[in-house]
Coordinates of C-alpha atoms in Angstrom, one line a residue:
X11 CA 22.9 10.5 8.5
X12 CA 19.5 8.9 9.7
X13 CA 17.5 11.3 12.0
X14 CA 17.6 8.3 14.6
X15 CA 21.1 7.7 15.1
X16 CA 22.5 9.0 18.6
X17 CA 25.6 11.7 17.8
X18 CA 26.6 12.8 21.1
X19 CA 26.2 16.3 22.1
X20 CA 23.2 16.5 19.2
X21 CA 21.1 14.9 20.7
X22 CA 20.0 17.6 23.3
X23 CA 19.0 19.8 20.8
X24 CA 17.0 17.3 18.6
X25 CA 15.0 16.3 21.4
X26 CA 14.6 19.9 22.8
X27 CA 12.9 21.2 19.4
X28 CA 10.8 17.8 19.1
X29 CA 9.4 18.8 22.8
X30 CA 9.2 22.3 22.6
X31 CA 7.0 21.6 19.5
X32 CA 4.9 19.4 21.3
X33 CA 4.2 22.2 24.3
X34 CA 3.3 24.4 21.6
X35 CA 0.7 22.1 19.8
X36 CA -0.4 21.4 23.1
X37 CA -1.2 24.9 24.4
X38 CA -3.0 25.7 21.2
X39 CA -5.3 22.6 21.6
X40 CA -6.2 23.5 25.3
X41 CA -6.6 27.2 24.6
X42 CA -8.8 26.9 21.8
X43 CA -11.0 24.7 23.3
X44 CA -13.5 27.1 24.2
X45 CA -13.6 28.5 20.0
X46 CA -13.3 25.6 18.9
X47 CA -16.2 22.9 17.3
X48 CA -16.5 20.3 19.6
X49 CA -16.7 17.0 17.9
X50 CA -14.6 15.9 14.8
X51 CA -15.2 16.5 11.4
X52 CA -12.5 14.7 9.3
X53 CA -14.6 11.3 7.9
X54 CA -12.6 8.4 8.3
X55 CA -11.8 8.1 4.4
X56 CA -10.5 11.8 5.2
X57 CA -8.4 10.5 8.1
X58 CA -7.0 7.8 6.2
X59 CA -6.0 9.9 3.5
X60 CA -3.8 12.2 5.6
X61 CA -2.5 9.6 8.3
X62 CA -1.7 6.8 5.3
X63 CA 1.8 8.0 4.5
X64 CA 4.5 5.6 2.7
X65 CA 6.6 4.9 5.6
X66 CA 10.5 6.5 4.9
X67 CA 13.3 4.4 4.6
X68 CA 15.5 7.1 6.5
X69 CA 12.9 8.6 9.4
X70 CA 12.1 12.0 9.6
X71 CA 13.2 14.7 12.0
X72 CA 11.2 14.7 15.5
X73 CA 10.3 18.2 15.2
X74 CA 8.6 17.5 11.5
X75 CA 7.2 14.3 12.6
X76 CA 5.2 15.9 15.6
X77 CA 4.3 19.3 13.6
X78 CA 2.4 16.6 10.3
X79 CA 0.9 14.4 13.2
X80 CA -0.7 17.2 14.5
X81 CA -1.9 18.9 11.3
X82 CA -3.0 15.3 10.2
X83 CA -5.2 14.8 12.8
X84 CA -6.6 17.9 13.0
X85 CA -10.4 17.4 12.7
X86 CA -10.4 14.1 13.4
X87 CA -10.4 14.9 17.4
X88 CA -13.2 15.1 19.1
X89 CA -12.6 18.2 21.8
X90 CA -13.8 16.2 25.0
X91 CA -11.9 18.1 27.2
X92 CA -14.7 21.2 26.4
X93 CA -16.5 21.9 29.3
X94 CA -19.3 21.5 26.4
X95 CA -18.7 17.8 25.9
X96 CA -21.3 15.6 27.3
X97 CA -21.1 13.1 25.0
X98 CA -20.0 10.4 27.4
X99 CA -18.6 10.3 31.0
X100 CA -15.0 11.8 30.2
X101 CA -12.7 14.3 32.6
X102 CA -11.2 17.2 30.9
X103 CA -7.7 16.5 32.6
X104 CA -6.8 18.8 35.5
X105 CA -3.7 21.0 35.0
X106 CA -1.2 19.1 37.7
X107 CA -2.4 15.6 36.3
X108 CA -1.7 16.6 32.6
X109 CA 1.6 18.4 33.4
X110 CA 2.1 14.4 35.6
X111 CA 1.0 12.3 33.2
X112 CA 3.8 14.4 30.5
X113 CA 6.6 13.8 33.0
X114 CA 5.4 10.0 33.0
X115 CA 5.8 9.7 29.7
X116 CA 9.1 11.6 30.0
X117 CA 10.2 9.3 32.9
X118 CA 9.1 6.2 31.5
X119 CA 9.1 3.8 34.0
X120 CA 8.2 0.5 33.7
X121 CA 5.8 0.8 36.4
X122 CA 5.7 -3.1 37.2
X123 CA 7.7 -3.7 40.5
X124 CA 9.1 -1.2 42.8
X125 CA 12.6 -2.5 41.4
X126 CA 11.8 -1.2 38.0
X127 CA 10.9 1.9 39.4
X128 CA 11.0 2.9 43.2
X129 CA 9.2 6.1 43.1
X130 CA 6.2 4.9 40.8
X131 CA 5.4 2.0 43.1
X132 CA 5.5 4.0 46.9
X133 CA 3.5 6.8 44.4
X134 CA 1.1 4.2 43.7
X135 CA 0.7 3.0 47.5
X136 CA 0.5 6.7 48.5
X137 CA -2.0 7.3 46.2
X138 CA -4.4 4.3 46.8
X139 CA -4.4 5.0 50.3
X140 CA -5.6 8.0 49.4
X141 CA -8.6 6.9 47.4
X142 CA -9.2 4.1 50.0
X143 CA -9.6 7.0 52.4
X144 CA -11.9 9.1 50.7
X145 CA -13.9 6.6 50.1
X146 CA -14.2 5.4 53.2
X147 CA -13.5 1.3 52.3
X148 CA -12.2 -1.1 55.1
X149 CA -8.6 -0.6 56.1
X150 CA -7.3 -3.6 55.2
X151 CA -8.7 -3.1 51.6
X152 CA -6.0 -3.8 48.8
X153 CA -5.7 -1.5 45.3
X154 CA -4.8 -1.8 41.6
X155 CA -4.2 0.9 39.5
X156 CA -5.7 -0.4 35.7
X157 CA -6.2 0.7 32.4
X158 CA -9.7 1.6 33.1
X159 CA -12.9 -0.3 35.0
X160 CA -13.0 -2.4 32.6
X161 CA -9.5 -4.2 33.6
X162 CA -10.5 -3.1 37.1
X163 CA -13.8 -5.3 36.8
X164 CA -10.9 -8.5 35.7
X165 CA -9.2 -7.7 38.4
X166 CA -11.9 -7.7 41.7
X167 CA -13.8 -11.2 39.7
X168 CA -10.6 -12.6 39.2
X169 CA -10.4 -12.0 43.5
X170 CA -13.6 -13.1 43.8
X171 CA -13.5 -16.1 41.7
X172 CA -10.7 -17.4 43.6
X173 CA -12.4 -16.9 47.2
X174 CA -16.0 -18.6 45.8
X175 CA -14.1 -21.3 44.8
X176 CA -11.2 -21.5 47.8
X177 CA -14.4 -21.5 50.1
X178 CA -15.7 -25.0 48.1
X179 CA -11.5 -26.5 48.3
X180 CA -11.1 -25.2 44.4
X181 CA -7.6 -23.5 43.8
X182 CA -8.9 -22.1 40.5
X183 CA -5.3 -21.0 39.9
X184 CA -3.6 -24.1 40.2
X185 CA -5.9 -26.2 38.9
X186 CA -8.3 -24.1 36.6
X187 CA -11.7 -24.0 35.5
X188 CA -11.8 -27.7 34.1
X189 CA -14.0 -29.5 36.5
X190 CA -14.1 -26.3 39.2
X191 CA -17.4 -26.0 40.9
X192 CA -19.4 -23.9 39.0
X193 CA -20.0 -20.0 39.3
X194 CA -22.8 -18.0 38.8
X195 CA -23.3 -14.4 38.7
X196 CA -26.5 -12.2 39.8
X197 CA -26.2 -9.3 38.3
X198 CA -28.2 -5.6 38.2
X199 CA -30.1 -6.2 34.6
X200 CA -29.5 -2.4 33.7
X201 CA -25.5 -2.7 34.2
X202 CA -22.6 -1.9 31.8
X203 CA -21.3 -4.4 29.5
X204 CA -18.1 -4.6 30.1
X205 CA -19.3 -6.9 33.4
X206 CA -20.1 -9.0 30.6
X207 CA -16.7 -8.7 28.8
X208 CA -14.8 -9.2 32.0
X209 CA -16.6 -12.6 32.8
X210 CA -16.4 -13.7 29.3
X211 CA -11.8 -13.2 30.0
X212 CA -12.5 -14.8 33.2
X213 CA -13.3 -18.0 31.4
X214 CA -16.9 -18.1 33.1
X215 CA -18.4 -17.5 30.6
X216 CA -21.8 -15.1 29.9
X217 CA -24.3 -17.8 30.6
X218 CA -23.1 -18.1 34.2
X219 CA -25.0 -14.3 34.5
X220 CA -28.7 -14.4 35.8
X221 CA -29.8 -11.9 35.2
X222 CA -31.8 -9.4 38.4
X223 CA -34.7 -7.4 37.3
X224 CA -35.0 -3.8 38.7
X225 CA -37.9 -1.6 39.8
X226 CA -38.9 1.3 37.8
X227 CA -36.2 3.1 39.8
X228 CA -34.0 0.9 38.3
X229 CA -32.6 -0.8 41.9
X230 CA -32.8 -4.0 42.3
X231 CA -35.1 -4.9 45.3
X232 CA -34.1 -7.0 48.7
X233 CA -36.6 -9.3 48.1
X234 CA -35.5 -9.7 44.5
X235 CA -32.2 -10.5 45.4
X236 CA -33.1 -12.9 48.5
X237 CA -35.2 -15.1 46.4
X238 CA -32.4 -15.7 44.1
X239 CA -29.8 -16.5 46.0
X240 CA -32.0 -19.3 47.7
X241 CA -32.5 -20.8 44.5
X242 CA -29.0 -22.2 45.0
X243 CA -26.2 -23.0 46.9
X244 CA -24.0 -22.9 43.7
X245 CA -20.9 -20.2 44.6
X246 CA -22.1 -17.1 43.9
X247 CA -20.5 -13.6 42.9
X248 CA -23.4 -10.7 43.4
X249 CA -22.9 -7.7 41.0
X250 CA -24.7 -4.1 42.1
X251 CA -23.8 -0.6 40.8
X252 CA -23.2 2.9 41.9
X253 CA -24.2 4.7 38.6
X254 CA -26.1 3.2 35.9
X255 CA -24.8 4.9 32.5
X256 CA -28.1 6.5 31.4
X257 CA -29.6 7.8 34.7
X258 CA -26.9 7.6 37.5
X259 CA -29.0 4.7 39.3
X260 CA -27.4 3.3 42.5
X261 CA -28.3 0.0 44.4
X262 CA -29.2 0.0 48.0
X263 CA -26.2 -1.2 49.2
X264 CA -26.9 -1.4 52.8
X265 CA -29.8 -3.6 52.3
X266 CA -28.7 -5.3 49.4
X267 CA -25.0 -6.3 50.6
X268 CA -26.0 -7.5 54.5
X269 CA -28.1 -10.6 52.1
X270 CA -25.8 -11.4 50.0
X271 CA -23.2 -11.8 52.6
X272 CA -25.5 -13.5 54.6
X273 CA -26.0 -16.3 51.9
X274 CA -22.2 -16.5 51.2
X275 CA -22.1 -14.7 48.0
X276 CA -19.1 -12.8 47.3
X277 CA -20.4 -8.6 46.4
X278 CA -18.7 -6.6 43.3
X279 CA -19.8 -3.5 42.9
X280 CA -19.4 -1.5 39.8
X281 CA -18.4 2.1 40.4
X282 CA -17.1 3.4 37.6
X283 CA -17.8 7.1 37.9
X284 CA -20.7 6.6 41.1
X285 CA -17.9 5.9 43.6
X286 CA -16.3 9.3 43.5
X287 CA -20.5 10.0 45.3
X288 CA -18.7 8.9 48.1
X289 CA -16.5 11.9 48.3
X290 CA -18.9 14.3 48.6
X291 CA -21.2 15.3 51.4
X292 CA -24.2 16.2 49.0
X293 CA -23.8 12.8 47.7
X294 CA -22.4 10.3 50.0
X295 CA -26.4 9.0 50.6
X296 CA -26.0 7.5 47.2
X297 CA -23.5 5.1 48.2
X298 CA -25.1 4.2 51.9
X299 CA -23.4 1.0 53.1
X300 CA -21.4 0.5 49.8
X301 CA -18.1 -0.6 52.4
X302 CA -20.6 -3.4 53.3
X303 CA -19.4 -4.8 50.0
X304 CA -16.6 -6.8 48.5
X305 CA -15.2 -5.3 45.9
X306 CA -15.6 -2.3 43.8
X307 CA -14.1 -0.6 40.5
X308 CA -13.5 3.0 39.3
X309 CA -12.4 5.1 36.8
X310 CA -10.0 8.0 37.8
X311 CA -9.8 9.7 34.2
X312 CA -14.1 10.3 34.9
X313 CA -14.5 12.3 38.1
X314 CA -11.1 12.4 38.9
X315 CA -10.2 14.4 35.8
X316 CA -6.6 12.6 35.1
X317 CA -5.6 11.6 31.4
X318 CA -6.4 8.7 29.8
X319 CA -6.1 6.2 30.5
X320 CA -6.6 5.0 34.6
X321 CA -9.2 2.7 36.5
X322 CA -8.9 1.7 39.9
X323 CA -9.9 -2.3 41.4
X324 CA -10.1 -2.2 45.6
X325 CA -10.8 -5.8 47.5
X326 CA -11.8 -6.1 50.6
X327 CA -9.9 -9.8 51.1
X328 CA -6.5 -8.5 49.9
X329 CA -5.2 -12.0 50.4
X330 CA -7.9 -13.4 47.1
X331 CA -6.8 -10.4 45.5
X332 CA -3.0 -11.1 45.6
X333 CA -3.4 -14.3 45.0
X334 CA -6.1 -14.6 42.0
X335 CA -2.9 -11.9 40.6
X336 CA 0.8 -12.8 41.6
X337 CA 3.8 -14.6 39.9
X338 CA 6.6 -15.8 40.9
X339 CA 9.3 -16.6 39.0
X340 CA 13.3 -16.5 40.5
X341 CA 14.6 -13.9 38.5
X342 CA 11.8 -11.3 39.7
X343 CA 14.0 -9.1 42.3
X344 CA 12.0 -8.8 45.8
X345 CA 11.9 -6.3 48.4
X346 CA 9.6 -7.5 51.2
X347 CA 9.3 -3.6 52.6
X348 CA 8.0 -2.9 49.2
X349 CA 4.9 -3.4 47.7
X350 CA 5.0 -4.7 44.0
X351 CA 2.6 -3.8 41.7
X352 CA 2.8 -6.7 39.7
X353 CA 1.0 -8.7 42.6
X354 CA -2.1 -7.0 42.3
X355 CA -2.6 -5.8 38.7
X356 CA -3.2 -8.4 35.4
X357 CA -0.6 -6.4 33.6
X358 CA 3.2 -7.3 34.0
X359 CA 4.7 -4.1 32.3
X360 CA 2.4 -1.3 32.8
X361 CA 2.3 2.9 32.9
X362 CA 3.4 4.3 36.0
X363 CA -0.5 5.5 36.2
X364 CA 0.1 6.5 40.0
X365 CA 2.1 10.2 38.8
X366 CA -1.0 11.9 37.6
X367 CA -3.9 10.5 40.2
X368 CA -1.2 11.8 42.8
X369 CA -0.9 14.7 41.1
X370 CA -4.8 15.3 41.1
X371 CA -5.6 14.6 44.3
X372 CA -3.0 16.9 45.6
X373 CA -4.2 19.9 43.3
X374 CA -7.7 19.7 44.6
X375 CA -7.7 18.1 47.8
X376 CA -10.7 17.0 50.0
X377 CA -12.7 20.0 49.6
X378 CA -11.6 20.4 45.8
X379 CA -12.9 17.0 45.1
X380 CA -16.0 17.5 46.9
X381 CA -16.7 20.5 45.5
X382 CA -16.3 19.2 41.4
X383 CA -18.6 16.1 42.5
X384 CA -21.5 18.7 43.9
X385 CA -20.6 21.3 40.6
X386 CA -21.4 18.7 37.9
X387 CA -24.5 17.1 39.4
X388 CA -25.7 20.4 39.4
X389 CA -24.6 21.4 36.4
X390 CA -26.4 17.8 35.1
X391 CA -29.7 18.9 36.6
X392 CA -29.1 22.1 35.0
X393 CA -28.9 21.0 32.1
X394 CA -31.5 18.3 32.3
X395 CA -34.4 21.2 33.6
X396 CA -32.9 24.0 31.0
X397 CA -33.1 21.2 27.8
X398 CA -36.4 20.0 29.0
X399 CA -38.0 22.8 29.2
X400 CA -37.6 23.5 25.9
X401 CA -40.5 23.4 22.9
X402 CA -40.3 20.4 21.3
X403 CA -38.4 18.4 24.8
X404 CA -39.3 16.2 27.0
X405 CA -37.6 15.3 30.2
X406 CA -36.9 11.3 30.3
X407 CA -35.2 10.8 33.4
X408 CA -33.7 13.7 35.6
X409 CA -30.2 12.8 37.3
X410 CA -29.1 12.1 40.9
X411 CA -25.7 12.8 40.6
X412 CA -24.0 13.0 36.4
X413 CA -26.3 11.8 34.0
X414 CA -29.6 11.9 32.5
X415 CA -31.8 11.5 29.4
X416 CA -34.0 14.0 27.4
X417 CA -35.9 13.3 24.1
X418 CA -37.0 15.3 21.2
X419 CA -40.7 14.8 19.8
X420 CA -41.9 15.1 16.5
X421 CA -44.3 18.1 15.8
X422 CA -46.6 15.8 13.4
X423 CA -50.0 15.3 14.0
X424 CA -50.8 11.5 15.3
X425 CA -46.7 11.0 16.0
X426 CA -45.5 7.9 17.1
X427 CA -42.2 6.5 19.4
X428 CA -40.5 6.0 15.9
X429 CA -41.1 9.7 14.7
X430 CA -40.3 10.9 18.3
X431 CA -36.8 8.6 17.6
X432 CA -35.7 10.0 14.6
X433 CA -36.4 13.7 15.5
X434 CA -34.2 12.9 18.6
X435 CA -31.5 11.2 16.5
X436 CA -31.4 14.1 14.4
X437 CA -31.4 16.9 17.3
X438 CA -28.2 15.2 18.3
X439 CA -26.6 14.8 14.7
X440 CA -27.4 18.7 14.1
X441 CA -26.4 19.7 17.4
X442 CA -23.1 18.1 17.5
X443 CA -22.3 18.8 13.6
X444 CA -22.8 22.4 14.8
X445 CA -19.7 22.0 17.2
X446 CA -21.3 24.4 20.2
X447 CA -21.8 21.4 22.2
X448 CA -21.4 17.4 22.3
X449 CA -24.1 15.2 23.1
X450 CA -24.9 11.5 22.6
X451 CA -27.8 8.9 21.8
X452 CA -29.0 6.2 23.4
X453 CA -31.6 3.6 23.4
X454 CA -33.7 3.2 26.5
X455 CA -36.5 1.5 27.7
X456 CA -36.7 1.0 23.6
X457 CA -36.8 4.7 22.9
X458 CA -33.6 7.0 21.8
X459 CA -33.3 9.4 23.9
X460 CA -30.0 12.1 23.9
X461 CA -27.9 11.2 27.3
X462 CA -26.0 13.8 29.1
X463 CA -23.2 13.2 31.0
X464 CA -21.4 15.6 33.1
X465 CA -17.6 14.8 35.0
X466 CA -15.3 17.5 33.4
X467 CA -14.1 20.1 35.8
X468 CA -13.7 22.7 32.7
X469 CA -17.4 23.2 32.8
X470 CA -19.1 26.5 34.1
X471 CA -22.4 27.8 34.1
X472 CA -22.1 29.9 30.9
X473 CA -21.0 26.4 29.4
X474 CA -24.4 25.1 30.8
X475 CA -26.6 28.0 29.1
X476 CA -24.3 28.0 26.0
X477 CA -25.2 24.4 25.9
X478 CA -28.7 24.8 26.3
X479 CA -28.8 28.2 23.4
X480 CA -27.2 25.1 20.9
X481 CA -29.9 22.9 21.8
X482 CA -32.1 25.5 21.3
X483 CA -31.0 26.4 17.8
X484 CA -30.8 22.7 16.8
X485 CA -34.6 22.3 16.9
X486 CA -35.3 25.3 15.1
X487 CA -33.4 24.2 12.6
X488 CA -34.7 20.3 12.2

C-alpha cells in the first residue's frame, strides 16, 4: 500500500506520529540553542550530498520522512534564533507566535479573501489596527500583511505610483506605463536595495532614482531635498528611512516630509525594523513626524519576533492603495461587511500571516513591546562599547537604536585600510566558525567593518558578555 493513500481510520494515527515527531525535533532545536554552535557548518557540497536523495517510487512514511529531513539538515542551519545571533536583523520567534504560526500551517487557510477563510481575514484587520495604533499613523491609514518589506516596498510604490500619476490624469492601471508621464524617485543614497528591486517590478525602472546625498550623519538635509525637488515638476515619489542597515540612521521626518508634501511629491518611508522606534518611549524621537508621511513598510519577523516570513505595507490614501491592488473578476464571492485581503496585497493566494503577529502582540502587549525595543538598543550599545573597547577594536559607528559597526586593526607596523580589512574579515570568519556567537561583515564608507545587529528577544545580558568573551578569544587567536 503507498504511504500516501487515505485508509480511513489510519489516518489519525499516521499523522499523529508524523506531528508528534516534529514537536520533538522542534523542542530539541529550541532547547539547545543556548549549547549549541551558532552558525552552520555543513558546506554546501556536504548539504547536497545528504539532501540529494533518489526520489521513491512509493513515498516514505511521514514519521521517517521528518526524522531524515531533520538529521539531513542538521549543520547546515544557522541558529538565528540564539540570543547570540547578530548576524543580521532577525527575531528569535516569540513562544505564542511560533505555537500561531504551527496552527497556521495546521489550519491552512488560503488567506486571500475573507470567504476562503473568515477568521484569517477579521485576524488580519484586528491585527493591523493594532500596529496602525502603536504606531501612531493616521486613522484612515490602510494595511497589507506581505512576505516581507521587500513586497511591502511593491506594495506602498505601487500606491504611490498610481496617485503621482492619477494627480497628472494617468490611470497607470488601465492604461500602463507606455506613454504615462514619467516618475522619478529621490531617494536617501545610504538606503536598502531592495527600494531598488521594488522599482525595478514596478516597471520604473532604476534610472528613474536620483539619488540624495546625506550628511556625515547619514540624514539627508532639508535643504538637500528642497533643491531637488525644484529641479522639476516631473511626478515625484520621495523615499526617507527609519533605520539605515549598518548604523540605524533615521531621516528628519518632520522637516523633511512638510517639503516634500509641499512640492506635491508623494513620501515612502522605509521602516523595516526602525518603525517598531515608534513603540517605544526611549525611542519614539527617532521617528518625530514620521505620520507626516505617506507610506511606510515594516518587517514583523525583525522586532516583532514572529516567524518567518511577515512584512507589513500601511498607506495613508487607502483609496491609491486599493486601487494600485484589487481585481475583480465575477466569480470572486463578495461580502461588502468584510474586508478582503486580496484588495490590498500583490499576492492572490497567500499565508494567513495575521495568526502569529496576533499572537505576538497579544503575548507582549504595549509595555512588552516597549520594553524589547529599549532591551536591544541597549543591548546594541552594549555590545558596541564592550567590543570596542577591546585591544585590537575600534569603534566605527555606535547605534541609536539596533545596529552598529566595529572594526579590527592590524597589529603591523605602518598598517593600511587593506590590512585593517582583512584582519576584520578574519575576526568574523574565526568568531563565527567558533559557534559562541554570530556576526557579520560589511563594507562601509569602503572599509569592512563587522555589523551588529540586535532584534531577538531571546537575548540577555550574559549573552552580551558571552558575546563579547568570543570576540575576545577571536583576536587572540588571529
Amino acid at each position: 500500500m503507498s504511504v500516501v493513500r487515505r485508509v480511513a481510520g489510519d489516518e489519525t494515527s499516521v499523522e499523529r506520529e508524523a506531528l508528534k515527531r516534529a514537536v520533538i525535533h522542534a523542542f530539541a532545536h529550541l532547547h539547545g540553542l543556548d549549547s549549541s554552535g551558532i552558525g552552520a557548518t555543513k558546506s554546501v557540497d556536504d548539504l547536497r550530498r545528504a539532501l540529494g536523495r533518489k526520489l521513491d517510487q512509493d513515498g516514505v512514511d511521514p514519521a521517517q520522512v521528518i526524522d531524515e529531513l531533520v538529521a539531513d539538515v542538521r549543520g547546515g542551519l544557522n541558529h538565528s534564533q540564539s540570543g547570540r545571533f547578530f548576524g543580521w536583523v532577525i527575531g528569535g520567534g516569540l513562544p505564542a507566535a511560533i505555537g500561531a504560526d504551527w496552527l497556521t500551517t495546521v489550519w491552512d487557510q488560503n488567506a486571500g479573501l475573507y470567504a476562503t477563510s473568515p477568521a484569517a481575514a477579521v485576524v488580519e484587520e484586528v491585527a493591523g489596527a493594532w500596529l496602525r495604533d502603536l504606531f501612531d499613523l493616521p486613522a484612515e491609514t490602510s494595511f497589507a500583511f506581505t512576505t516581507g518589506t521587500q513586497m511591502a516596498h511593491v506594495t506602498c510604490l505601487a500606491a504611490a505610483r498610481h496617485a503621482v500619476l492619477a494627480k497628472r490624469g494617468w490611470n497607470v492601471e488601465l492604461a500602463g506605463l507606455c506613454g504615462a508621464p514619467p516618475i522619478r524617485i529621490l531617494a536617501n543614497a545610504d538606503r536598502h536595495n531592495s527600494v531598488d528591486r521594488a522599482v525595478r517590478m514596478l516597471g520604473l525602472g532604476t534610472s528613474s532614482i536620483e539619488e540624495l546625498p546625506v550628511e556625515s550623519n547619514g540624514r539627508v538635509a532639508s535643504d538637500t531635498l528642497a533643491s531637488a525637488l525644484s529641479r522639476s515638476d516631473v511626478a515625484t515619489i520621495v523615499v526617507l528611512q527609519a533605520g539605515e542597515l549598518n548604523r540605524a540612521v533615521f531621516d528628519t521626518f518632520h522637516a523633511l516630509a512638510p517639503i516634500a508634501r509641499a512640492a506635491g511629491a508623494w513620501v515612502h518611508v522605509d521602516g523595516a525594523f526602525g518603525l517598531w522606534a515608534k513603540a517605544c518611549p526611549q525611542t519614539r524621537s527617532l521617528v518625530e513626524g514620521i505620520e507626516l508621511c505617506d507610506s511606510w513598510t515594516t518587517d514583523a519577523h525583525k522586532y516583532l519576533n514572529v516567524p518567518y516570513d511577515c512584512g507589513i505595507a500601511f498607506v495613508r490614501d487607502a483609496a491609491s492603495h486599493r486601487n494600485a491592488m484589487t481585481v475583480s473578476a465575477s466569480y470572486l464571492p463578495a461580502d461588502g461587511s468584510a474586508r478582503d485581503q486580496i484588495d490590498w496585497n500583490p499576492e492572490f493566494s497567500r499565508r494567513a500571516r495575521g495568526f502569529a503577529v496576533y499572537a505576538a502582540l497579544r503575548q507582549l502587549g504595549r509595555q512588552g513591546l516597549s520594553d524589547l525595543v529599549a532591551r536591544t538598543r541597549h543591548h546594541a550599545r552594549a555590545l558596541v562599547e564592550g567590543i570596542g573597547a577591546l585591544d585590537g577594536a575600534e569603534v566605527v559607528a555606535t547605534s541609536s537604536l539596533n545596529q552598529g559597526l566595529v572594526r579590527f586593526l592590524s597589529p603591523m607596523d605602518g598598517a593600511a585600510d587593506f590590512d585593517h580589512d582583512r584582519r576584520t574579515d578574519d575576526v568574523i570568519a574565526t568568531i563565527n566558525r567558533d559557534g559562541e556567537a554570530f556576526f557579520g561583515g560589511v563594507t562601509w564608507r569602503g572599509r569592512r567593518a563587522m555589523r551588529i545587529s540586535v532584534s531577538n528577544w531571546r537575548t540577555t545580558d550574559e549573552d552580551v558578555a558571552r558575546a563579547i568573551e568570543a570576540v575576545r578569544d577571536a583576536l587572540r587567536k588571529v
